[in-house]
PDB file of C-alpha atoms and ligand atoms in Angstrom:
ATOM      1  CA  MET N   1      54.975  63.790 170.372  1.00 95.00           C
ATOM      2  CA  TYR N   2      57.586  62.283 167.576  1.00 97.00           C
ATOM      3  CA  GLN N   3      58.441  62.809 164.044  1.00 98.00           C
ATOM      4  CA  SER N   4      60.125  60.919 161.232  1.00 97.00           C
ATOM      5  CA  GLY N   5      60.305  60.626 157.563  1.00 97.00           C
ATOM      6  CA  TYR N   6      62.231  60.327 154.416  1.00 97.00           C
ATOM      7  CA  ILE N   7      63.250  63.375 152.189  1.00 97.00           C
ATOM      8  CA  ALA N   8      64.969  63.144 149.107  1.00 96.00           C
ATOM      9  CA  ILE N   9      67.320  65.918 147.552  1.00 96.00           C
ATOM     10  CA  VAL N  10      66.936  66.253 144.060  1.00 95.00           C
ATOM     11  CA  GLY N  11      68.116  68.722 141.511  1.00 95.00           C
ATOM     12  CA  LYS N  12      70.901  69.324 138.699  1.00 94.00           C
ATOM     13  CA  SER N  13      74.168  68.159 139.219  1.00 94.00           C
ATOM     14  CA  ASN N  14      76.413  70.601 141.050  1.00 95.00           C
ATOM     15  CA  VAL N  15      73.532  72.747 142.695  1.00 97.00           C
ATOM     16  CA  GLY N  16      74.823  71.546 146.085  1.00 98.00           C
ATOM     17  CA  LYS N  17      72.645  68.809 147.507  1.00 97.00           C
ATOM     18  CA  SER N  18      75.514  66.563 148.774  1.00 97.00           C
ATOM     19  CA  THR N  19      77.405  69.913 150.527  1.00 98.00           C
ATOM     20  CA  LEU N  20      73.575  70.942 152.190  1.00 98.00           C
ATOM     21  CA  ILE N  21      73.556  66.968 153.533  1.00 98.00           C
ATOM     22  CA  ASN N  22      76.370  66.943 155.206  1.00 96.00           C
ATOM     23  CA  GLU N  23      76.097  70.266 156.778  1.00 98.00           C
ATOM     24  CA  LEU N  24      72.265  69.285 157.847  1.00 97.00           C
ATOM     25  CA  ILE N  25      73.867  65.992 159.341  1.00 95.00           C
ATOM     26  CA  GLY N  26      76.888  67.817 160.908  1.00 93.00           C
ATOM     27  CA  GLN N  27      79.133  64.723 159.440  1.00 89.00           C
ATOM     28  CA  LYS N  28      80.748  64.212 155.969  1.00 91.00           C
ATOM     29  CA  VAL N  29      78.641  61.446 154.474  1.00 94.00           C
ATOM     30  CA  THR N  30      78.299  62.119 150.888  1.00 94.00           C
ATOM     31  CA  ILE N  31      81.205  63.772 148.835  1.00 93.00           C
ATOM     32  CA  VAL N  32      81.334  67.107 147.385  1.00 94.00           C
ATOM     33  CA  SER N  33      83.183  68.616 144.357  1.00 90.00           C
ATOM     34  CA  PRO N  34      83.198  71.585 141.500  1.00 87.00           C
ATOM     35  CA  LYS N  35      82.715  68.643 138.822  1.00 85.00           C
ATOM     36  CA  LYS N  36      79.156  67.819 137.612  1.00 87.00           C
ATOM     37  CA  GLN N  37      77.824  64.175 138.713  1.00 87.00           C
ATOM     38  CA  THR N  38      79.704  63.775 141.903  1.00 91.00           C
ATOM     39  CA  THR N  39      77.247  61.747 143.465  1.00 90.00           C
ATOM     40  CA  ARG N  40      76.680  58.450 141.768  1.00 89.00           C
ATOM     41  CA  GLU N  41      73.912  56.414 143.910  1.00 89.00           C
ATOM     42  CA  ASN N  42      71.761  57.139 146.675  1.00 93.00           C
ATOM     43  CA  ILE N  43      73.182  57.603 149.854  1.00 95.00           C
ATOM     44  CA  LEU N  44      71.347  58.176 152.964  1.00 96.00           C
ATOM     45  CA  GLY N  45      71.866  61.230 155.555  1.00 97.00           C
ATOM     46  CA  ILE N  46      70.289  60.375 159.039  1.00 97.00           C
ATOM     47  CA  LEU N  47      69.589  63.561 161.303  1.00 98.00           C
ATOM     48  CA  THR N  48      68.213  62.259 164.672  1.00 97.00           C
ATOM     49  CA  THR N  49      67.407  64.587 167.882  1.00 97.00           C
ATOM     50  CA  GLU N  50      65.187  63.940 170.862  1.00 96.00           C
ATOM     51  CA  LYS N  51      61.882  64.819 168.738  1.00 97.00           C
ATOM     52  CA  TYR N  52      62.662  63.463 165.375  1.00 98.00           C
ATOM     53  CA  GLN N  53      64.686  61.820 162.893  1.00 98.00           C
ATOM     54  CA  LEU N  54      65.433  62.916 159.075  1.00 98.00           C
ATOM     55  CA  VAL N  55      66.604  60.606 156.907  1.00 97.00           C
ATOM     56  CA  PHE N  56      67.823  62.395 153.852  1.00 97.00           C
ATOM     57  CA  VAL N  57      68.356  60.569 150.684  1.00 96.00           C
ATOM     58  CA  ASP N  58      71.050  62.326 148.669  1.00 95.00           C
ATOM     59  CA  THR N  59      70.920  61.642 144.675  1.00 94.00           C
ATOM     60  CA  PRO N  60      73.022  62.155 141.924  1.00 92.00           C
ATOM     61  CA  GLY N  61      72.436  65.333 140.054  1.00 91.00           C
ATOM     62  CA  ILE N  62      69.108  65.044 137.376  1.00 88.00           C
ATOM     63  CA  HIS N  63      70.948  65.225 133.987  1.00 82.00           C
ATOM     64  CA  LYS N  64      70.400  63.395 130.210  1.00 80.00           C
ATOM     65  CA  THR N  65      71.583  60.162 129.809  1.00 77.00           C
ATOM     66  CA  LYS N  66      74.282  59.402 127.459  1.00 78.00           C
ATOM     67  CA  ASN N  67      75.670  56.085 128.961  1.00 80.00           C
ATOM     68  CA  LYS N  68      75.054  52.927 131.339  1.00 79.00           C
ATOM     69  CA  LEU N  69      76.524  54.969 134.129  1.00 76.00           C
ATOM     70  CA  ASP N  70      74.283  58.139 133.488  1.00 78.00           C
ATOM     71  CA  LYS N  71      70.953  55.416 133.217  1.00 81.00           C
ATOM     72  CA  LEU N  72      71.875  53.703 136.384  1.00 81.00           C
ATOM     73  CA  MET N  73      72.230  56.940 138.372  1.00 81.00           C
ATOM     74  CA  MET N  74      68.533  58.406 137.021  1.00 85.00           C
ATOM     75  CA  LYS N  75      67.308  54.894 137.892  1.00 85.00           C
ATOM     76  CA  ASN N  76      68.584  55.884 141.461  1.00 83.00           C
ATOM     77  CA  VAL N  77      66.931  59.334 141.016  1.00 87.00           C
ATOM     78  CA  ARG N  78      63.616  57.792 140.307  1.00 87.00           C
ATOM     79  CA  TYR N  79      63.782  55.225 143.134  1.00 84.00           C
ATOM     80  CA  ALA N  80      64.171  57.822 145.824  1.00 85.00           C
ATOM     81  CA  LEU N  81      61.463  59.611 144.622  1.00 88.00           C
ATOM     82  CA  ALA N  82      58.841  57.036 144.540  1.00 87.00           C
ATOM     83  CA  SER N  83      59.639  56.175 148.162  1.00 88.00           C
ATOM     84  CA  VAL N  84      59.852  59.512 149.959  1.00 95.00           C
ATOM     85  CA  ASP N  85      57.520  61.530 152.268  1.00 96.00           C
ATOM     86  CA  VAL N  86      59.117  64.811 150.908  1.00 96.00           C
ATOM     87  CA  VAL N  87      60.844  66.110 148.260  1.00 96.00           C
ATOM     88  CA  PHE N  88      63.649  69.030 148.354  1.00 97.00           C
ATOM     89  CA  TYR N  89      64.117  70.482 144.861  1.00 96.00           C
ATOM     90  CA  MET N  90      67.186  72.474 144.683  1.00 97.00           C
ATOM     91  CA  ILE N  91      67.926  74.645 142.168  1.00 97.00           C
ATOM     92  CA  ASP N  92      71.156  77.273 141.902  1.00 97.00           C
ATOM     93  CA  SER N  93      70.211  80.768 142.395  1.00 97.00           C
ATOM     94  CA  SER N  94      72.690  81.669 139.427  1.00 96.00           C
ATOM     95  CA  LYS N  95      71.109  79.357 136.890  1.00 96.00           C
ATOM     96  CA  LYS N  96      67.955  79.799 134.773  1.00 94.00           C
ATOM     97  CA  LEU N  97      65.213  77.837 134.811  1.00 94.00           C
ATOM     98  CA  SER N  98      64.292  75.846 131.988  1.00 92.00           C
ATOM     99  CA  ASP N  99      60.967  74.692 130.511  1.00 92.00           C
ATOM    100  CA  ASP N 100      61.890  71.155 131.293  1.00 89.00           C
ATOM    101  CA  GLU N 101      62.966  71.760 135.017  1.00 93.00           C
ATOM    102  CA  PHE N 102      59.802  73.533 135.701  1.00 94.00           C
ATOM    103  CA  ASN N 103      57.483  70.845 133.916  1.00 92.00           C
ATOM    104  CA  ASN N 104      59.871  68.394 136.275  1.00 91.00           C
ATOM    105  CA  ILE N 105      58.686  70.149 139.566  1.00 94.00           C
ATOM    106  CA  VAL N 106      55.072  70.754 138.542  1.00 94.00           C
ATOM    107  CA  ARG N 107      54.858  66.828 138.266  1.00 91.00           C
ATOM    108  CA  LEU N 108      56.903  66.114 141.293  1.00 92.00           C
ATOM    109  CA  SER N 109      54.702  68.281 143.097  1.00 94.00           C
ATOM    110  CA  THR N 110      51.564  66.779 142.343  1.00 93.00           C
ATOM    111  CA  GLU N 111      52.885  63.490 143.367  1.00 91.00           C
ATOM    112  CA  THR N 112      54.505  64.029 146.685  1.00 94.00           C
ATOM    113  CA  PRO N 113      54.872  67.080 149.167  1.00 96.00           C
ATOM    114  CA  THR N 114      57.517  69.220 147.207  1.00 97.00           C
ATOM    115  CA  ILE N 115      59.853  72.281 148.868  1.00 98.00           C
ATOM    116  CA  VAL N 116      61.989  73.835 146.144  1.00 98.00           C
ATOM    117  CA  GLY N 117      65.234  75.457 147.809  1.00 98.00           C
ATOM    118  CA  VAL N 118      67.222  77.980 145.838  1.00 98.00           C
ATOM    119  CA  SER N 119      70.418  77.708 146.546  1.00 98.00           C
ATOM    120  CA  LYS N 120      73.871  79.437 146.809  1.00 98.00           C
ATOM    121  CA  SER N 121      72.006  82.622 147.711  1.00 97.00           C
ATOM    122  CA  ASP N 122      75.476  83.919 148.646  1.00 97.00           C
ATOM    123  CA  LEU N 123      76.474  84.239 145.336  1.00 96.00           C
ATOM    124  CA  GLY N 124      74.228  87.542 145.295  1.00 91.00           C
ATOM    125  CA  ASN N 125      72.140  87.005 141.972  1.00 93.00           C
ATOM    126  CA  GLN N 126      69.206  88.648 143.470  1.00 93.00           C
ATOM    127  CA  GLU N 127      67.845  89.151 139.780  1.00 95.00           C
ATOM    128  CA  ASN N 128      67.788  85.899 138.742  1.00 96.00           C
ATOM    129  CA  GLU N 129      66.747  84.546 142.078  1.00 95.00           C
ATOM    130  CA  LYS N 130      63.535  86.868 141.755  1.00 95.00           C
ATOM    131  CA  ASN N 131      62.655  85.795 138.212  1.00 96.00           C
ATOM    132  CA  LEU N 132      62.977  82.061 139.523  1.00 96.00           C
ATOM    133  CA  THR N 133      61.150  82.611 142.417  1.00 96.00           C
ATOM    134  CA  SER N 134      58.066  84.472 140.584  1.00 96.00           C
ATOM    135  CA  LYS N 135      58.257  82.056 137.976  1.00 96.00           C
ATOM    136  CA  LEU N 136      58.252  78.797 140.698  1.00 97.00           C
ATOM    137  CA  SER N 137      55.328  80.350 142.348  1.00 96.00           C
ATOM    138  CA  GLU N 138      52.929  79.701 139.161  1.00 96.00           C
ATOM    139  CA  ILE N 139      53.207  76.339 140.822  1.00 97.00           C
ATOM    140  CA  LYS N 140      50.387  76.292 143.037  1.00 96.00           C
ATOM    141  CA  GLU N 141      51.161  72.556 144.373  1.00 96.00           C
ATOM    142  CA  LEU N 142      54.536  73.594 146.109  1.00 98.00           C
ATOM    143  CA  LYS N 143      54.422  73.931 149.905  1.00 97.00           C
ATOM    144  CA  ASN N 144      57.318  76.585 149.859  1.00 97.00           C
ATOM    145  CA  ILE N 145      60.261  78.120 148.204  1.00 98.00           C
ATOM    146  CA  ILE N 146      63.142  78.771 150.127  1.00 98.00           C
ATOM    147  CA  SER N 147      66.499  80.808 149.305  1.00 97.00           C
ATOM    148  CA  PHE N 148      69.410  80.022 151.240  1.00 98.00           C
ATOM    149  CA  SER N 149      73.150  79.342 151.472  1.00 98.00           C
ATOM    150  CA  THR N 150      74.702  75.809 152.967  1.00 98.00           C
ATOM    151  CA  LEU N 151      78.369  78.117 152.598  1.00 98.00           C
ATOM    152  CA  LYS N 152      76.780  80.802 155.050  1.00 98.00           C
ATOM    153  CA  LYS N 153      74.530  78.787 156.857  1.00 98.00           C
ATOM    154  CA  HIS N 154      71.916  81.225 155.980  1.00 98.00           C
ATOM    155  CA  ASN N 155      68.103  79.929 156.241  1.00 98.00           C
ATOM    156  CA  LEU N 156      69.199  75.784 156.859  1.00 98.00           C
ATOM    157  CA  ASP N 157      66.730  76.125 159.892  1.00 98.00           C
ATOM    158  CA  LEU N 158      63.991  77.196 157.756  1.00 98.00           C
ATOM    159  CA  ILE N 159      64.749  74.366 155.762  1.00 98.00           C
ATOM    160  CA  LEU N 160      64.353  71.836 158.646  1.00 98.00           C
ATOM    161  CA  GLN N 161      61.090  73.684 160.132  1.00 98.00           C
ATOM    162  CA  ASN N 162      59.368  73.343 156.499  1.00 98.00           C
ATOM    163  CA  ILE N 163      60.424  69.836 156.259  1.00 98.00           C
ATOM    164  CA  LEU N 164      58.864  69.170 159.608  1.00 98.00           C
ATOM    165  CA  LYS N 165      55.577  70.725 158.840  1.00 98.00           C
ATOM    166  CA  LEU N 166      54.969  68.323 156.562  1.00 98.00           C
ATOM    167  CA  LEU N 167      55.481  64.834 158.237  1.00 97.00           C
ATOM    168  CA  PRO N 168      53.020  63.692 160.647  1.00 94.00           C
ATOM    169  CA  LYS N 169      53.263  63.790 164.227  1.00 96.00           C
ATOM    170  CA  THR N 170      53.138  60.208 166.347  1.00 96.00           C
ATOM    171  CA  LYS N 171      52.827  59.500 169.851  1.00 96.00           C
ATOM    172  CA  GLU N 172      55.142  56.700 169.712  1.00 94.00           C
ATOM    173  CA  LYS N 173      58.968  57.127 168.453  1.00 94.00           C
ATOM    174  CA  ASN N 174      58.937  55.430 165.134  1.00 92.00           C
ATOM    175  CA  PHE N 175      62.532  56.077 164.075  1.00 96.00           C
ATOM    176  CA  TYR N 176      63.962  54.228 161.019  1.00 96.00           C
ATOM    177  CA  PHE N 177      67.167  53.867 162.623  1.00 96.00           C
ATOM    178  CA  GLU N 178      69.008  53.785 165.628  1.00 95.00           C
ATOM    179  CA  GLU N 179      69.930  57.346 167.258  1.00 93.00           C
ATOM    180  CA  ASP N 180      73.713  57.016 166.584  1.00 92.00           C
ATOM    181  CA  ILE N 181      73.719  56.031 162.840  1.00 94.00           C
ATOM    182  CA  TYR N 182      74.321  58.960 160.554  1.00 93.00           C
ATOM    183  CA  THR N 183      74.782  56.935 157.131  1.00 95.00           C
ATOM    184  CA  ASP N 184      73.447  53.747 155.520  1.00 94.00           C
ATOM    185  CA  LYS N 185      77.021  53.240 153.559  1.00 94.00           C
ATOM    186  CA  SER N 186      79.568  51.325 155.419  1.00 93.00           C
ATOM    187  CA  VAL N 187      83.186  52.614 156.140  1.00 92.00           C
ATOM    188  CA  ARG N 188      85.002  51.013 153.150  1.00 94.00           C
ATOM    189  CA  PHE N 189      82.468  53.000 151.090  1.00 95.00           C
ATOM    190  CA  LEU N 190      83.165  56.217 152.701  1.00 94.00           C
ATOM    191  CA  VAL N 191      86.526  55.327 152.286  1.00 95.00           C
ATOM    192  CA  SER N 192      86.708  54.769 148.464  1.00 95.00           C
ATOM    193  CA  GLU N 193      84.118  57.931 147.924  1.00 95.00           C
ATOM    194  CA  THR N 194      87.046  59.899 150.239  1.00 96.00           C
ATOM    195  CA  ILE N 195      89.729  58.586 147.425  1.00 96.00           C
ATOM    196  CA  ARG N 196      87.327  59.420 144.484  1.00 93.00           C
ATOM    197  CA  GLU N 197      86.562  63.022 145.918  1.00 93.00           C
ATOM    198  CA  GLN N 198      90.487  63.460 145.966  1.00 94.00           C
ATOM    199  CA  ALA N 199      91.145  62.398 142.435  1.00 92.00           C
ATOM    200  CA  PHE N 200      88.412  64.972 141.552  1.00 89.00           C
ATOM    201  CA  LEU N 201      89.361  67.705 143.356  1.00 90.00           C
ATOM    202  CA  LEU N 202      92.980  67.320 142.596  1.00 91.00           C
ATOM    203  CA  LEU N 203      92.707  66.267 138.839  1.00 88.00           C
ATOM    204  CA  LYS N 204      89.961  69.394 138.126  1.00 75.00           C
ATOM    205  CA  ASP N 205      89.647  69.518 134.701  1.00 72.00           C
ATOM    206  CA  GLU N 206      92.251  67.284 133.517  1.00 71.00           C
ATOM    207  CA  LEU N 207      90.123  64.088 133.703  1.00 71.00           C
ATOM    208  CA  PRO N 208      86.602  63.028 132.554  1.00 65.00           C
ATOM    209  CA  TYR N 209      84.638  61.607 135.574  1.00 66.00           C
ATOM    210  CA  GLY N 210      84.857  58.096 134.511  1.00 80.00           C
ATOM    211  CA  ILE N 211      86.912  57.240 137.399  1.00 89.00           C
ATOM    212  CA  ALA N 212      86.380  54.379 140.075  1.00 92.00           C
ATOM    213  CA  VAL N 213      87.611  53.051 142.919  1.00 95.00           C
ATOM    214  CA  ASP N 214      87.971  49.439 143.888  1.00 95.00           C
ATOM    215  CA  ILE N 215      89.277  48.113 147.524  1.00 96.00           C
ATOM    216  CA  LYS N 216      91.485  45.483 147.106  1.00 96.00           C
ATOM    217  CA  CYS N 217      92.362  44.957 151.134  1.00 95.00           C
ATOM    218  CA  PHE N 218      91.324  46.517 154.043  1.00 95.00           C
ATOM    219  CA  LYS N 219      92.420  45.334 157.089  1.00 95.00           C
ATOM    220  CA  GLU N 220      91.641  46.894 160.509  1.00 92.00           C
ATOM    221  CA  GLU N 221      93.658  46.806 163.612  1.00 91.00           C
ATOM    222  CA  LYS N 222      93.603  48.278 167.024  1.00 88.00           C
ATOM    223  CA  ASN N 223      95.493  51.373 166.366  1.00 89.00           C
ATOM    224  CA  LEU N 224      96.338  50.844 162.159  1.00 94.00           C
ATOM    225  CA  VAL N 225      94.071  50.310 159.474  1.00 95.00           C
ATOM    226  CA  SER N 226      95.918  48.869 156.163  1.00 97.00           C
ATOM    227  CA  ILE N 227      94.167  50.018 152.908  1.00 97.00           C
ATOM    228  CA  ASP N 228      95.347  48.713 149.487  1.00 97.00           C
ATOM    229  CA  VAL N 229      93.022  50.495 146.598  1.00 97.00           C
ATOM    230  CA  ASP N 230      93.005  50.434 142.842  1.00 97.00           C
ATOM    231  CA  LEU N 231      91.984  53.516 141.176  1.00 96.00           C
ATOM    232  CA  ILE N 232      90.568  52.711 137.918  1.00 95.00           C
ATOM    233  CA  CYS N 233      90.631  54.937 134.649  1.00 92.00           C
ATOM    234  CA  GLU N 234      89.347  54.244 131.213  1.00 89.00           C
ATOM    235  CA  ARG N 235      92.483  55.071 129.144  1.00 89.00           C
ATOM    236  CA  GLN N 236      96.318  54.871 129.380  1.00 91.00           C
ATOM    237  CA  ASN N 237      96.723  58.711 128.870  1.00 89.00           C
ATOM    238  CA  HIS N 238      94.281  59.125 131.919  1.00 90.00           C
ATOM    239  CA  LYS N 239      96.540  56.798 133.965  1.00 93.00           C
ATOM    240  CA  ASN N 240      99.570  59.296 132.788  1.00 92.00           C
ATOM    241  CA  ILE N 241      97.567  62.410 134.236  1.00 91.00           C
ATOM    242  CA  ILE N 242      96.822  60.711 137.359  1.00 93.00           C
ATOM    243  CA  ILE N 243     100.189  59.615 138.292  1.00 94.00           C
ATOM    244  CA  GLY N 244     101.696  62.765 137.293  1.00 92.00           C
ATOM    245  CA  LYS N 245     105.619  64.033 137.017  1.00 92.00           C
ATOM    246  CA  ALA N 246     107.561  61.977 138.625  1.00 94.00           C
ATOM    247  CA  GLY N 247     104.373  60.241 140.607  1.00 94.00           C
ATOM    248  CA  ALA N 248     103.715  63.887 142.046  1.00 95.00           C
ATOM    249  CA  LYS N 249     100.123  63.785 141.650  1.00 94.00           C
ATOM    250  CA  ILE N 250      99.036  59.960 142.738  1.00 95.00           C
ATOM    251  CA  LYS N 251     101.058  61.352 145.492  1.00 97.00           C
ATOM    252  CA  GLU N 252      98.993  63.802 146.649  1.00 96.00           C
ATOM    253  CA  ILE N 253      95.992  62.088 145.723  1.00 96.00           C
ATOM    254  CA  SER N 254      97.074  59.360 148.550  1.00 97.00           C
ATOM    255  CA  THR N 255      98.379  61.591 151.096  1.00 97.00           C
ATOM    256  CA  LYS N 256      95.340  64.118 151.424  1.00 97.00           C
ATOM    257  CA  SER N 257      92.972  60.908 150.880  1.00 97.00           C
ATOM    258  CA  ARG N 258      94.689  58.945 153.754  1.00 97.00           C
ATOM    259  CA  LEU N 259      94.933  62.320 156.248  1.00 97.00           C
ATOM    260  CA  ASN N 260      90.889  61.894 155.625  1.00 95.00           C
ATOM    261  CA  ILE N 261      90.139  58.997 156.168  1.00 95.00           C
ATOM    262  CA  GLU N 262      92.519  59.351 159.400  1.00 95.00           C
ATOM    263  CA  LYS N 263      89.918  61.843 160.239  1.00 91.00           C
ATOM    264  CA  LEU N 264      86.992  59.497 159.288  1.00 89.00           C
ATOM    265  CA  MET N 265      88.212  56.330 161.453  1.00 89.00           C
ATOM    266  CA  ASN N 266      90.043  58.112 163.769  1.00 89.00           C
ATOM    267  CA  LYS N 267      92.867  55.729 163.288  1.00 93.00           C
ATOM    268  CA  LYS N 268      96.198  55.792 161.913  1.00 96.00           C
ATOM    269  CA  VAL N 269      95.740  54.771 158.158  1.00 97.00           C
ATOM    270  CA  MET N 270      98.289  52.918 155.768  1.00 97.00           C
ATOM    271  CA  LEU N 271      96.951  53.671 152.048  1.00 97.00           C
ATOM    272  CA  THR N 272      98.443  52.306 148.956  1.00 97.00           C
ATOM    273  CA  VAL N 273      97.177  53.290 145.661  1.00 96.00           C
ATOM    274  CA  TRP N 274      97.371  51.611 142.389  1.00 96.00           C
ATOM    275  CA  VAL N 275      96.580  53.447 139.373  1.00 95.00           C
ATOM    276  CA  LYS N 276      94.844  50.878 136.812  1.00 96.00           C
ATOM    277  CA  VAL N 277      93.489  50.963 133.370  1.00 94.00           C
ATOM    278  CA  ASN N 278      89.773  49.235 132.627  1.00 91.00           C
ATOM    279  CA  LYS N 279      88.251  50.464 129.427  1.00 83.00           C
ATOM    280  CA  ASN N 280      84.477  49.334 131.104  1.00 74.00           C
TER     281      ASN N 280
HETATM  282  N1  GTP D   1      78.891  79.328 146.619  1.00 53.91           N
HETATM  283  C1  GTP D   1      78.156  78.663 147.249  1.00 53.91           C
HETATM  284  N2  GTP D   1      78.926  77.379 146.666  1.00 53.91           N
HETATM  285  C2  GTP D   1      78.268  75.922 147.179  1.00 53.91           C
HETATM  286  C3  GTP D   1      77.337  76.074 148.254  1.00 53.91           C
HETATM  287  N3  GTP D   1      76.890  74.866 148.313  1.00 53.91           N
HETATM  288  C4  GTP D   1      77.911  74.063 147.688  1.00 53.91           C
HETATM  289  N4  GTP D   1      78.458  74.833 146.866  1.00 53.91           N
HETATM  290  C5  GTP D   1      79.662  74.346 145.817  1.00 53.91           C
HETATM  291  O1  GTP D   1      78.952  73.920 144.949  1.00 53.91           O
HETATM  292  C6  GTP D   1      79.725  72.777 144.269  1.00 53.91           C
HETATM  293  C7  GTP D   1      78.703  71.545 144.346  1.00 53.91           C
HETATM  294  O2  GTP D   1      78.361  71.254 145.302  1.00 53.91           O
HETATM  295  P1  GTP D   1      78.095  69.568 145.579  1.00 53.91           P
HETATM  296  O3  GTP D   1      77.317  69.509 146.825  1.00 53.91           O
HETATM  297  O4  GTP D   1      78.904  68.320 145.339  1.00 53.91           O
HETATM  298  O5  GTP D   1      76.541  69.438 144.675  1.00 53.91           O
HETATM  299  P2  GTP D   1      75.801  68.154 144.052  1.00 53.91           P
HETATM  300  O6  GTP D   1      74.225  68.927 143.809  1.00 53.91           O
HETATM  301  O7  GTP D   1      75.838  67.189 145.384  1.00 53.91           O
HETATM  302  O8  GTP D   1      76.111  67.678 142.713  1.00 53.91           O
HETATM  303  P3  GTP D   1      76.393  65.877 142.086  1.00 53.91           P
HETATM  304  O9  GTP D   1      76.400  65.009 143.055  1.00 53.91           O
HETATM  305  O10 GTP D   1      77.331  66.047 140.850  1.00 53.91           O
HETATM  306  O11 GTP D   1      74.855  66.200 141.699  1.00 53.91           O
HETATM  307  C8  GTP D   1      81.061  72.566 145.325  1.00 53.91           C
HETATM  308  O12 GTP D   1      82.027  73.161 144.352  1.00 53.91           O
HETATM  309  C9  GTP D   1      80.539  73.139 146.561  1.00 53.91           C
HETATM  310  O13 GTP D   1      81.239  73.609 146.841  1.00 53.91           O
HETATM  311  C10 GTP D   1      76.631  77.173 148.567  1.00 53.91           C
HETATM  312  O14 GTP D   1      75.604  77.360 149.389  1.00 53.91           O
HETATM  313  N5  GTP D   1      77.449  78.529 148.184  1.00 53.91           N
HETATM  314 MG1   MG D   2      76.332  65.474 145.278  1.00 53.91          MG
END
């Protein structure tokens, strides 16, 4: 017997959604950073074994919308929720649960089979975790509440087992994707996300999250890939920060990005990054 299905990984920003997906897939399909709103659009991470195929949908963190980008990100979340077999709703074991979020989980769990994952159990906030769990157990529709840590690889198997319990078994292998495919995104997308990730990680709190990467040229040869990109920010002073003293920052971003892209593509990479200002 075979199983397959779509699972939306949703929850507030920074709870560790993308980290969990990368760990479950065993491949880096989606970028991770300590900044909020790292993930901007839905990204599939596909886990295929002999017996099952689980298609995880990574989604942007749920937050109040302030601008166009925020609205677009929340549209992505709603879209994911409307079309999946299982919702895996994540909350951070060290954070409080607001009434809004509680009600949101109640609503979701009445619409789609929902599991709550209480993440980052390695942080050791037992007291808070107990409160979260007891509050959540009031929701009778919830399929389960699982405390786990991606960092310590704790209870990840339990997550998979619980998801599989909610998917029908079939005699035929109704997999959605070829067995060697692990994401729906192109190499170009993964490359631009890798550069955005390094910019997030290396600029820390010096820069708001309004940066984008635009690939200008992508030339793949047998042993070498040449890539030219624009790293776009919103203001001239942001550009100065990104470039850094005597170009040190942008050099670091480029070098670290290049090394990661080489790993991703298994080829030598020549990467040129230009910093541009675009208010929109
Ligand atoms: N201590 C601890 N930290 C974790 C764990 N999982 C993820 N993190 C950290 O939490 C931060 C946010 O992780 P992400 O995976 O980017 O979170 P996200 O939910 O995808 O965030 P958005 O894309 O902004 O919605 C990163 O600094 C991770 O390293 C965990 O199990 N334990
Ligand atoms: Mg993310």
